[in-house]
Coordinates of C-alpha atoms and ligand atoms in Angstrom, one line a residue:
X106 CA -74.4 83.0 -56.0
X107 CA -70.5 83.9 -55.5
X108 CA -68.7 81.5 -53.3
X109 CA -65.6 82.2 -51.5
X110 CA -63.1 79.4 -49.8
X111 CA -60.5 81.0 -47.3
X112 CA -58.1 78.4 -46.7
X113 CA -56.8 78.4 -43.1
X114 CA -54.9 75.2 -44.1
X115 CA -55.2 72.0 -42.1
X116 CA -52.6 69.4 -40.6
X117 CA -54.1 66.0 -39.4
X118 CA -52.5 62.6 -39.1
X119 CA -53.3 61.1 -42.4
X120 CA -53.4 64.9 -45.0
X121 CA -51.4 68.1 -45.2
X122 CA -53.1 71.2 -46.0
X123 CA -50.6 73.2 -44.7
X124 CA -48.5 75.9 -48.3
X125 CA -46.4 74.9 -50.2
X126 CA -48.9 71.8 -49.9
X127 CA -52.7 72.0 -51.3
X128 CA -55.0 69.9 -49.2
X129 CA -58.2 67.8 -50.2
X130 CA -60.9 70.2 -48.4
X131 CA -60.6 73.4 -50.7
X132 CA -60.0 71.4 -53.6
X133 CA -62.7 69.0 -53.2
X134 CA -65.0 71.7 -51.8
X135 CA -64.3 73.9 -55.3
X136 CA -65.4 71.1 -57.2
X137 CA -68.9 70.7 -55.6
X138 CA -69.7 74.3 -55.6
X139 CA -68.3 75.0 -59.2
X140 CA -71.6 74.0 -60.8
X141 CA -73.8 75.5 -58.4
X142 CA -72.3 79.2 -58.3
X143 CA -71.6 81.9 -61.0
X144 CA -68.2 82.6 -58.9
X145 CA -65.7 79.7 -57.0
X146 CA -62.8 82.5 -55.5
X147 CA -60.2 80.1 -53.5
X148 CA -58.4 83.2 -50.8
X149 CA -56.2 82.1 -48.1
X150 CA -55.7 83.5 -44.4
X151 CA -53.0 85.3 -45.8
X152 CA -54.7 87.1 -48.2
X153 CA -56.7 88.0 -45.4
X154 CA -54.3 89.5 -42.8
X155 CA -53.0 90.9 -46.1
X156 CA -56.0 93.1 -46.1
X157 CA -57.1 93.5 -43.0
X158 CA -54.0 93.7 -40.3
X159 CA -51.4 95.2 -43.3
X160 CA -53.3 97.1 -45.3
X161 CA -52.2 95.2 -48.4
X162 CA -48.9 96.9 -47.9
X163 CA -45.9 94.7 -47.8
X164 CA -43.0 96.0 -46.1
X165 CA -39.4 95.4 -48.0
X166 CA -37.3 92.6 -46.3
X167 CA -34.1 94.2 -45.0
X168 CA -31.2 92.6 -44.4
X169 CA -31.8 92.7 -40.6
X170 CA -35.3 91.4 -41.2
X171 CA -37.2 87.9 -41.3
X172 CA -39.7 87.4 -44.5
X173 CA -42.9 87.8 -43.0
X174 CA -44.7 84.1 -43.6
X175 CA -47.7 84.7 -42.1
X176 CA -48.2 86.7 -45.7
X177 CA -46.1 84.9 -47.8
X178 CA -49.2 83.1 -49.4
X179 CA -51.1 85.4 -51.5
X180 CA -53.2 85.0 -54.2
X181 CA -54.0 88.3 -55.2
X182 CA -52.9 91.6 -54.3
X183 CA -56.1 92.7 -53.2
X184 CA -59.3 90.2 -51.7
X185 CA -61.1 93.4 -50.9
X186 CA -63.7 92.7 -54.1
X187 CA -63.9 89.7 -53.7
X188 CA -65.2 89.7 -50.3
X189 CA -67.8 92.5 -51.1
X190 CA -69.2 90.0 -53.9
X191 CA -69.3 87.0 -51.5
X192 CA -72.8 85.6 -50.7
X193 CA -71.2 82.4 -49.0
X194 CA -67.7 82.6 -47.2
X195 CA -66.6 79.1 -46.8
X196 CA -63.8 78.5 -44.0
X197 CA -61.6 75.5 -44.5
X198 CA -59.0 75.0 -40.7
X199 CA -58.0 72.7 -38.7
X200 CA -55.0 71.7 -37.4
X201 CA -54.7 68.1 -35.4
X202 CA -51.1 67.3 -35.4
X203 CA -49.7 70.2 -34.7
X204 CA -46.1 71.2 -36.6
X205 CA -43.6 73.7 -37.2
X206 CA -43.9 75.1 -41.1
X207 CA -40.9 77.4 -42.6
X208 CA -43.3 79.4 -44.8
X209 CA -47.1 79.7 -43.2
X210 CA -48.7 79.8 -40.3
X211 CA -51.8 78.0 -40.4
X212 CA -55.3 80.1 -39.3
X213 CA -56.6 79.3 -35.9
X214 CA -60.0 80.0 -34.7
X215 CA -59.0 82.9 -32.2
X216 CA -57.5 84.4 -35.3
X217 CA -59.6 84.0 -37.8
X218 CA -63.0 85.4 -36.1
X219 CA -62.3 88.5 -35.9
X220 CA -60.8 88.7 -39.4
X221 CA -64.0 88.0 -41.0
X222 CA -66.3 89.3 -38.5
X223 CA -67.9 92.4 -40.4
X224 CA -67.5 89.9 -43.7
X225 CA -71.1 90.8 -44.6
X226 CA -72.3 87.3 -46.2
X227 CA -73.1 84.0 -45.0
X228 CA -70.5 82.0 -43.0
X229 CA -69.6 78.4 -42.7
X230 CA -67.1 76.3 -40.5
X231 CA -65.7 73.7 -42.6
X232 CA -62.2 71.6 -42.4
X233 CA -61.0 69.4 -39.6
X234 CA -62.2 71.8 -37.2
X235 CA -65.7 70.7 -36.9
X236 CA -64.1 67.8 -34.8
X237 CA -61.9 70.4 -32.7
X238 CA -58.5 72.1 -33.6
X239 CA -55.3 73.0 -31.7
X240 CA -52.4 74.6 -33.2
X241 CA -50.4 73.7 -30.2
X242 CA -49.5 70.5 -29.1
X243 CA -50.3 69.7 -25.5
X244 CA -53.3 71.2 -25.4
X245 CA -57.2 70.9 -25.5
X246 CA -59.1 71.6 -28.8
X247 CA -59.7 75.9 -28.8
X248 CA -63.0 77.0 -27.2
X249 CA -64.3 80.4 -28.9
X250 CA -67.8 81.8 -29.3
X251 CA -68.6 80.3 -32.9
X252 CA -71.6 82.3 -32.5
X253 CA -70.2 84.2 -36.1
X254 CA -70.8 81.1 -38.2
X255 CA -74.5 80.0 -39.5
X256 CA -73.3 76.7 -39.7
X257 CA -70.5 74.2 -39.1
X258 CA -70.4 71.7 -41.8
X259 CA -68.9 68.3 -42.3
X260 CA -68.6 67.6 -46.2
X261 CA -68.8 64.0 -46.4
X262 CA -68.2 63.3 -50.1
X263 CA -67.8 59.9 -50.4
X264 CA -65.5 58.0 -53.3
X265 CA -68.6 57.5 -55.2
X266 CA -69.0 61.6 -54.9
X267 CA -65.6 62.7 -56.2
X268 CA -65.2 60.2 -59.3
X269 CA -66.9 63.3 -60.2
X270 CA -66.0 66.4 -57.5
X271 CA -62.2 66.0 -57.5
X272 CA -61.4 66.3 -61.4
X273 CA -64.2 69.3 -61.5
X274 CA -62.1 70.7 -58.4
X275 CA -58.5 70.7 -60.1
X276 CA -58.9 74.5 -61.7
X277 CA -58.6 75.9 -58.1
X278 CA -54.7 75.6 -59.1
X279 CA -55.3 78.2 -61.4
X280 CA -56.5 80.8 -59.0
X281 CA -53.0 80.1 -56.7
X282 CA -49.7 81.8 -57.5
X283 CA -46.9 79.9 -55.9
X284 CA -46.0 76.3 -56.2
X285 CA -48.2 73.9 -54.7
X286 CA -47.6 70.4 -53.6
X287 CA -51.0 68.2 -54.8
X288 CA -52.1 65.8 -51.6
X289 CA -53.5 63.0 -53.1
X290 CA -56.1 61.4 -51.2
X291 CA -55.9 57.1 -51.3
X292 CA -58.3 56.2 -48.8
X293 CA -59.9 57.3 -45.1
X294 CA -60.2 55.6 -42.1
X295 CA -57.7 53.2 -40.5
X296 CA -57.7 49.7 -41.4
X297 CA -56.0 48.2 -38.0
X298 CA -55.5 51.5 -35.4
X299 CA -57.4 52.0 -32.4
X300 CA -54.8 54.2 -31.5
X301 CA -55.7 56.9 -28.5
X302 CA -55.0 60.2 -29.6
X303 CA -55.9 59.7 -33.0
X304 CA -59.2 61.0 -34.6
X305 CA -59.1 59.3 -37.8
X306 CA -60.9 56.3 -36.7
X307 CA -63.7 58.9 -35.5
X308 CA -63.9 60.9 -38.7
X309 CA -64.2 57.5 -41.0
X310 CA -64.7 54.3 -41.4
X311 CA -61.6 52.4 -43.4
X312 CA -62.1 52.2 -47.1
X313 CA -59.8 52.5 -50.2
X314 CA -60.6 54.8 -53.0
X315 CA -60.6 53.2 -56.3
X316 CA -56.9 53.4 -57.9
X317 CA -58.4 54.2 -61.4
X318 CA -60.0 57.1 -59.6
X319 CA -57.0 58.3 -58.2
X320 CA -54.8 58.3 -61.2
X321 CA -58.0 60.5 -63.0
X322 CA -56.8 63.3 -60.3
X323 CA -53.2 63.4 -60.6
X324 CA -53.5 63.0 -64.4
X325 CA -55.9 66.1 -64.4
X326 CA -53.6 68.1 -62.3
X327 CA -50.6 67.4 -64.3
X328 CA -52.9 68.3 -67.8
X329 CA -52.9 71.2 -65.8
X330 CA -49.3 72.2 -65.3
X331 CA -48.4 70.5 -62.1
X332 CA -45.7 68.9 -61.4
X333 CA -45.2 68.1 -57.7
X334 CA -47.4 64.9 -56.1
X335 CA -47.4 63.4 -52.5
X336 CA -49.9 60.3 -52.4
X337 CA -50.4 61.7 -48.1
X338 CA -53.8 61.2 -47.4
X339 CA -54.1 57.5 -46.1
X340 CA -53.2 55.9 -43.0
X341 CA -51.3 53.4 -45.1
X342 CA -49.7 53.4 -48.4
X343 CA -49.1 50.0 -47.7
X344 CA -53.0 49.3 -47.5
X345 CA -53.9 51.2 -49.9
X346 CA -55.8 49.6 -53.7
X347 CA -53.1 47.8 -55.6
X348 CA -50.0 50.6 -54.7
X349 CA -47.9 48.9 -56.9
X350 CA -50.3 49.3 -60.0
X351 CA -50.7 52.7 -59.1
X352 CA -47.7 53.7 -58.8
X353 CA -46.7 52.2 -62.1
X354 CA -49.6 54.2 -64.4
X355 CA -49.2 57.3 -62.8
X356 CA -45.0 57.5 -64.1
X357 CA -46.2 56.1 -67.8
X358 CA -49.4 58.5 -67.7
X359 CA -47.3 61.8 -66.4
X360 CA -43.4 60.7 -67.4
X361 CA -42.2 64.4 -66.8
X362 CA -43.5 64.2 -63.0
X363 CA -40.6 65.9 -60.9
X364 CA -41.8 64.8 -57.5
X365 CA -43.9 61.9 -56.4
X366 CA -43.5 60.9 -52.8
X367 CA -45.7 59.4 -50.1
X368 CA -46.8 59.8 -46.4
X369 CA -48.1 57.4 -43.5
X370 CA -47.1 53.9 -43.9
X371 CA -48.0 51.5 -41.2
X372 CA -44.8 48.7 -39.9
X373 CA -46.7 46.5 -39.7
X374 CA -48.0 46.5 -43.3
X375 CA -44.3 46.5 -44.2
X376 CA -43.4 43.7 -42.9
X377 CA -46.3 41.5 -44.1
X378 CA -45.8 39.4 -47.2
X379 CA -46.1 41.6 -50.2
X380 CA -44.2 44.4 -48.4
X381 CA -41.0 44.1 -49.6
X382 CA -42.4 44.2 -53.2
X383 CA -44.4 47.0 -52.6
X384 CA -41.2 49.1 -51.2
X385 CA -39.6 48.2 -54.2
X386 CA -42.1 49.7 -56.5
X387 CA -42.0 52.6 -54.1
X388 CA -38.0 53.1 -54.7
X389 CA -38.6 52.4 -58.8
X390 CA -41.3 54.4 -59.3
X391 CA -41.3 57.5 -57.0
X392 CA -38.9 60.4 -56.9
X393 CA -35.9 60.5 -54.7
X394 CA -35.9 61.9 -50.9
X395 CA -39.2 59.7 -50.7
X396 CA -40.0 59.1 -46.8
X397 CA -42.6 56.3 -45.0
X398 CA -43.4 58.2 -42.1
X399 CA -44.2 55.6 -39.3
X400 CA -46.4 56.5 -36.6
X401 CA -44.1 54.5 -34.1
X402 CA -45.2 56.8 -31.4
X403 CA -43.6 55.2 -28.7
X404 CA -41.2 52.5 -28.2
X405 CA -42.3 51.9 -24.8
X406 CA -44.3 48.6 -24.8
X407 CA -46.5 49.7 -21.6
X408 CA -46.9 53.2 -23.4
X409 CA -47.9 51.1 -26.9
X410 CA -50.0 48.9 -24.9
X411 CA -52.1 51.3 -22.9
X412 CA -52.6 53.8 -26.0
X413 CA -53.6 50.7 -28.3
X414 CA -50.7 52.0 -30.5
X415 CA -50.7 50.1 -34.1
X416 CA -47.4 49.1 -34.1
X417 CA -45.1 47.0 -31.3
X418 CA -41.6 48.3 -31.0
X419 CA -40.0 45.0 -32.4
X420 CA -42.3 45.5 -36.1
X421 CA -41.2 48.8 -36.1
X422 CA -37.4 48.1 -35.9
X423 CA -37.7 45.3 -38.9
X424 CA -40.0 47.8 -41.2
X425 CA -37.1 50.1 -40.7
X426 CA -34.6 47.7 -41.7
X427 CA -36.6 47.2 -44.6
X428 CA -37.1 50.4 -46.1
X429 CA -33.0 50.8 -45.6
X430 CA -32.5 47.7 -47.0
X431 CA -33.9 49.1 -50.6
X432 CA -34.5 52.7 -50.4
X433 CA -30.9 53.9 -49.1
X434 CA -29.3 54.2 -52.1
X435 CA -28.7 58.0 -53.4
X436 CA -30.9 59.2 -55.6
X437 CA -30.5 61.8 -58.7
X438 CA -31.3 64.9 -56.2
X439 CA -29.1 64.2 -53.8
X440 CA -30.9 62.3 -51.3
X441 CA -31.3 58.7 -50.1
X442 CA -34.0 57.2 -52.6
X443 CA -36.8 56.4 -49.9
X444 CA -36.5 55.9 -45.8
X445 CA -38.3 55.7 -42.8
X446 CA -39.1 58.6 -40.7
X447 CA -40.2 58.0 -37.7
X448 CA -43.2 60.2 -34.8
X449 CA -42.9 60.1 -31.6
X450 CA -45.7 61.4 -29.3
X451 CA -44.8 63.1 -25.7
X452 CA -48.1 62.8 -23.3
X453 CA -49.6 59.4 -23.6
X454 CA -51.6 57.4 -21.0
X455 CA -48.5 55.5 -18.9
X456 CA -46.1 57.5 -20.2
X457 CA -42.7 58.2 -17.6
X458 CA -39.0 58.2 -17.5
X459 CA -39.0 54.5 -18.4
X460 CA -40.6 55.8 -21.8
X461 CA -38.2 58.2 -22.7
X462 CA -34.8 55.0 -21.7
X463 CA -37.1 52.6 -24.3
X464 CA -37.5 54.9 -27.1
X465 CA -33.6 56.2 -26.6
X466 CA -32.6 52.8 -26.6
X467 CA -34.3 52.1 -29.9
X468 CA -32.8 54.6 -31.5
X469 CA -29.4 53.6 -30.4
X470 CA -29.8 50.3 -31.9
X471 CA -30.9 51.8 -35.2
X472 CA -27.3 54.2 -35.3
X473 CA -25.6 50.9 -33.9
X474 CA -26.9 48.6 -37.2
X475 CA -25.8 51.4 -39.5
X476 CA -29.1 52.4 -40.6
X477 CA -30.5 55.5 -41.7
X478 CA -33.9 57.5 -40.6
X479 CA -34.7 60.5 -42.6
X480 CA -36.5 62.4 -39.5
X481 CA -38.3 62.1 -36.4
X482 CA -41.0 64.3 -35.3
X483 CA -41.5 64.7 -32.0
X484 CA -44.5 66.1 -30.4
X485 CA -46.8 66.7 -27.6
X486 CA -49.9 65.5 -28.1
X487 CA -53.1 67.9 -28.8
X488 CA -56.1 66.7 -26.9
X489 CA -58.9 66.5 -29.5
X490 CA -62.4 66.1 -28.2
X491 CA -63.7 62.0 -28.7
X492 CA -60.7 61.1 -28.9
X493 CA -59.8 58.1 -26.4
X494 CA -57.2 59.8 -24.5
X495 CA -59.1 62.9 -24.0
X496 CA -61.9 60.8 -22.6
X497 CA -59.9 58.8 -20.4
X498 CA -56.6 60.6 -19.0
X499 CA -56.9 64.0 -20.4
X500 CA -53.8 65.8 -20.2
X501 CA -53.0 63.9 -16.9
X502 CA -49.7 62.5 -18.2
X503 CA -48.5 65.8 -20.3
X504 CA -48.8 67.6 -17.2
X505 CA -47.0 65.3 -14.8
X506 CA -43.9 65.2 -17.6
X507 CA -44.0 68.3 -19.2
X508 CA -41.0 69.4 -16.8
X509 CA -38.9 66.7 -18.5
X510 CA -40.0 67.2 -22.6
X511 CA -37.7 70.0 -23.2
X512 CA -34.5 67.6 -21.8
X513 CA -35.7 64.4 -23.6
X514 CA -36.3 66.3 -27.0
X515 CA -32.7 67.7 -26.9
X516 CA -31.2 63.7 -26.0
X517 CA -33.0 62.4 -29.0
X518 CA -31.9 66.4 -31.2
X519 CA -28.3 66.0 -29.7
X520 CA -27.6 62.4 -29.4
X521 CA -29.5 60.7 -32.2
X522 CA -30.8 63.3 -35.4
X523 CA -27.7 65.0 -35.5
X524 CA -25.6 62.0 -35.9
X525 CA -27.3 60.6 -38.2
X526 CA -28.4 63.7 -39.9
X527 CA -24.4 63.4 -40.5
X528 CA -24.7 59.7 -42.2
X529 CA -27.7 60.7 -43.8
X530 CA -25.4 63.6 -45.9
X531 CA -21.8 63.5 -45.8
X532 CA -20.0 66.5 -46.2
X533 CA -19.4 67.4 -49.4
X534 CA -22.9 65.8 -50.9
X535 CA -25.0 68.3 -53.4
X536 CA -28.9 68.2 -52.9
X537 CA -30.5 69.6 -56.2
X538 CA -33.0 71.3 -57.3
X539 CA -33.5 73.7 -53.9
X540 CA -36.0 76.2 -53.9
X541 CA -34.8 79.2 -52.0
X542 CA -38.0 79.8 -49.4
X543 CA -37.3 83.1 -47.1
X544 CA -34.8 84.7 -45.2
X545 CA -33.9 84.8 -41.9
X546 CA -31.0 88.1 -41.5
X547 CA -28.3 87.7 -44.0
X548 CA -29.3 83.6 -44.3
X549 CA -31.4 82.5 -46.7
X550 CA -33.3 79.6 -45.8
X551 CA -34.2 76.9 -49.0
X552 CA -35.3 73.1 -49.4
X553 CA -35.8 70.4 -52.0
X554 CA -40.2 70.4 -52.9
X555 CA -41.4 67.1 -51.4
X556 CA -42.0 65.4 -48.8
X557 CA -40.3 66.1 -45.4
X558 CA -37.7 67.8 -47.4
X559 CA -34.6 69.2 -45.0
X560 CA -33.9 72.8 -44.7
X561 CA -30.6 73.8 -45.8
X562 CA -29.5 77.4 -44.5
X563 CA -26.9 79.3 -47.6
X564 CA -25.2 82.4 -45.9
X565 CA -25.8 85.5 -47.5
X566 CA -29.0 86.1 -50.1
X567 CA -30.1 84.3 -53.0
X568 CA -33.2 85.2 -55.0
X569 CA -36.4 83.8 -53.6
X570 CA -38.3 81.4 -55.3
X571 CA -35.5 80.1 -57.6
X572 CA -33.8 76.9 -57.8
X573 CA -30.0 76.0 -56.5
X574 CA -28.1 73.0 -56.4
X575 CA -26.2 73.2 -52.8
X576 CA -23.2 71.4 -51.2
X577 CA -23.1 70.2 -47.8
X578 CA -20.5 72.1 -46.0
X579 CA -21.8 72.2 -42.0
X580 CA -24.7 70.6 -39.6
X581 CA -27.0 72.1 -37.6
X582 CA -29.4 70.3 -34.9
X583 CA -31.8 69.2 -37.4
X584 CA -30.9 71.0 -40.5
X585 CA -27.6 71.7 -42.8
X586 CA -25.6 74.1 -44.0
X587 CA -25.3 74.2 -47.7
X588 CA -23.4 76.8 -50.7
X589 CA -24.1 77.6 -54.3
X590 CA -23.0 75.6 -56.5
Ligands
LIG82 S1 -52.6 53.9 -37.2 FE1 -53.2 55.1 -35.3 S2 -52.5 57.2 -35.7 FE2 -52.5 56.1 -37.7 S3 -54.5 56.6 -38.6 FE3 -54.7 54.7 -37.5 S4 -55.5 55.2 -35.5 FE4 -54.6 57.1 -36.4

């Protein structure tokens, strides 16, 4: 049997899937097909439009021209073989949180149907999309004839399951050619959220994997050459089995690690005892330009209350005080050593113009008490089907406020990131290590490999895929301005 995985990539709450990062899903799938098949082959959707909407010709970047990212992620320079020899063709998408990515553009199902329509072989559905998927936020899961696949299928490998799966999975890495960020699975489910959006809760049932079981996986991976971690699949660092142990073994097991950041971390975990030791271990042990991104969501108290959001507006504030109390220092790349970031959702039962005052409010206070936020993602909701809000309001409150998104974004983008964007990086700082990504014209577009790292724009052209160290010379809404030095 020859196998094939195309890799659509997937975004949800709790995992990234999405190049430069390597989710769980192919991974984990490659290790629980490699002993049943003469042939594993990992392609991605790019490989695909490669071949079948360019011809596997790639046009030369000019000077006037953008770099084309919804190609940028091959893995060879022709699938065409490869397809011909597949028996099974395994499609891995879904996208739940919906986001903006600088170099690829995530397979939807509208897409990717057509693409592998006359695939002669065996099809199956796999990824966050057996539960619904919607690249664009403020909208209702895709409907599309999935008459084209055999089957949709839900791998439900438990922990017991990939003791075994996930270090048999870690050659996929060989089969990829540019860097990868590994997502590191921690645990599923969500120990305290009932929040109404959110389909975590629906997909699993809260449970930690073993610690000695995830420091097998990242030690296998860096055996194998790589060098770049994010501990992102969890609801919780926070909650997560013994973080600080972890965190500890996996720096004296892989000393030459260059990046080892985290994801989701719940407020109010931080601000439980043990929490301020645990973001201590977090600032010692991890890599700098580390971020605890809070699904705050809302600061709106009626918003938090009728969405049974996890965390109250007055937790949030003192977990953000917190992680700025220990992880604002600089660090040896440039940036702060670990901060919050914060989410905020637009189109959530109760939400109005009261919502938008409470959350700018918030973040007032935060640039009044001198502290420092690494980002905040703002985004319209997707309606995913099960999901509480779905069921109960639908898209009754996205539609009723839509008119006023575009105007609240730009208050928070104008009046709150760009300031502190400015605290954040005073003129004059140098971020190392920056990978230069793509170009946009005569700008070349590059960023530090981690998590949430900021995108620095250099005038002129530097060579793709090589690393600068960049001062800070100008701001941008959201991003900087930066030259060689
Ligand atoms: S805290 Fe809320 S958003 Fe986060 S995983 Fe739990 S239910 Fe989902």
């Amino acid at each position: 049997m020859n196998y094939t995985i195309l890799d659509c990539y997937t975004d949800e709450a709790s995992g990234l899937g999405v190049p430069p990062y390597i989710g769980t899903y192919p991974r984990y799938l490659y290790g629980h097909l490699k002993n049943k098949a003469n042939v594993v082959n990992y392609i991605t959707i790019d490989d695909l439009r490669y071949l079948k909407i360019y011809n596997n010709i790639r046009k030369e970047v000019t000077k006037k021209d953008k770099t084309n990212i919804r190609i940028h992620n091959l893995t060879r320079d022709d699938i065409s073989p490869i397809l011909e020899k597949t028996d099974v063709l395994f499609v891995n998408l879904g996208v739940h949180v919906p986001g903006k990515y600088l170099t690829a553009v995530p397979g939807t199902l509208k897409e990717v149907i057509p693409l592998i329509k006359d695939i002669r072989c065996k099809k199956i559905l796999t990824g966050p999309a057996y539960f619904g998927t919607q690249l664009e936020g403020g909208k209702f899961s895709e409907k599309t004839d999935m008459s084209i696949f055999n089957e949709k299928k839900w791998f439900n490998f438990s922990f017991k399951d990939l003791k075994k799966i996930s270090i048999d999975g870690v050659d996929i890495i060989k089969q990829i050619k540019n860097y990868k960020i590994i997502e590191i699975e921690t645990g599923v489910g969500c120990n305290v959220g009932k929040c109404s959006f959110c389909t975590e809760p629906i997909k699993n049932r809260f449970l930690n994997r073993p610690k000695e079981d995830i420091l097998k996986e990242i030690k296998a991976y860096y055996d194998l050459g790589a060098r770049y971690f994010r501990m992102g699949k969890q609801a919780d660092f926070y909650s997560i089995d013994e973080p600080i142990w972890l965190l500890k073994n996996i720096r004296s097991q892989c000393p030459d690690i260059k990046v080892l950041h985290i994801d989701n971390t719940n407020p109010v975990f931080v601000v439980k005892k043990g929490g301020d030791e645990i973001t201590k271990a977090i600032v010692k042990y991890c890599s700098s330009g580390n971020v605890g991104a809070f699904g705050v969501e809302s600061f709106d108290p009626e918003v938090v209350r009728a969405n049974t959001l996890n965390s109250a507006p007055k937790i949030s504030m003192r977990a953000i005080e917190i992680l700025n109390k220990y992880g604002s220092e600089r660090g040896d790349n440039g940036m702060p050593k670990f901060l919050p970031g914060i989410n905020i959702i637009f189109g959530l039962n109760k939400e109005s113009k009261k919502t938008h005052e409470c959350n700018m409010e918030a973040l007032k206070k935060i640039m009044d008490c001198g502290l420092m936020l690494r980002r905040i993602n703002i985004r319209q909701t997707a309606l995913l089907e099960d999901t509480p809000l779905t069921k109960t309001v639908g898209n009754k409150f996205l539609k009723k406020n839509k008119k006023y998104y575009w105007k609240w974004r730009n208050d928070i983008r104008q009046n709150i990131d760009n300031p502190l964007l400015k605290r954040l990086l005073p003129k004059g700082t140098v971020l190392k290590d920056c990978i230069a990504e793509i170009y946009d014209g005569n700008t070349t577009f590059l960023r530090q490999i981690g998590t949430y790292p900021l995108i620095i724009g250099v005038k002129g052209r530097v060579e793709l895929g090589k690393f600068y160290n960049l001062k800070i010379i100008d701001y941008m809404l959201r991003s900087v301005v930066g030259e060689v030095v």
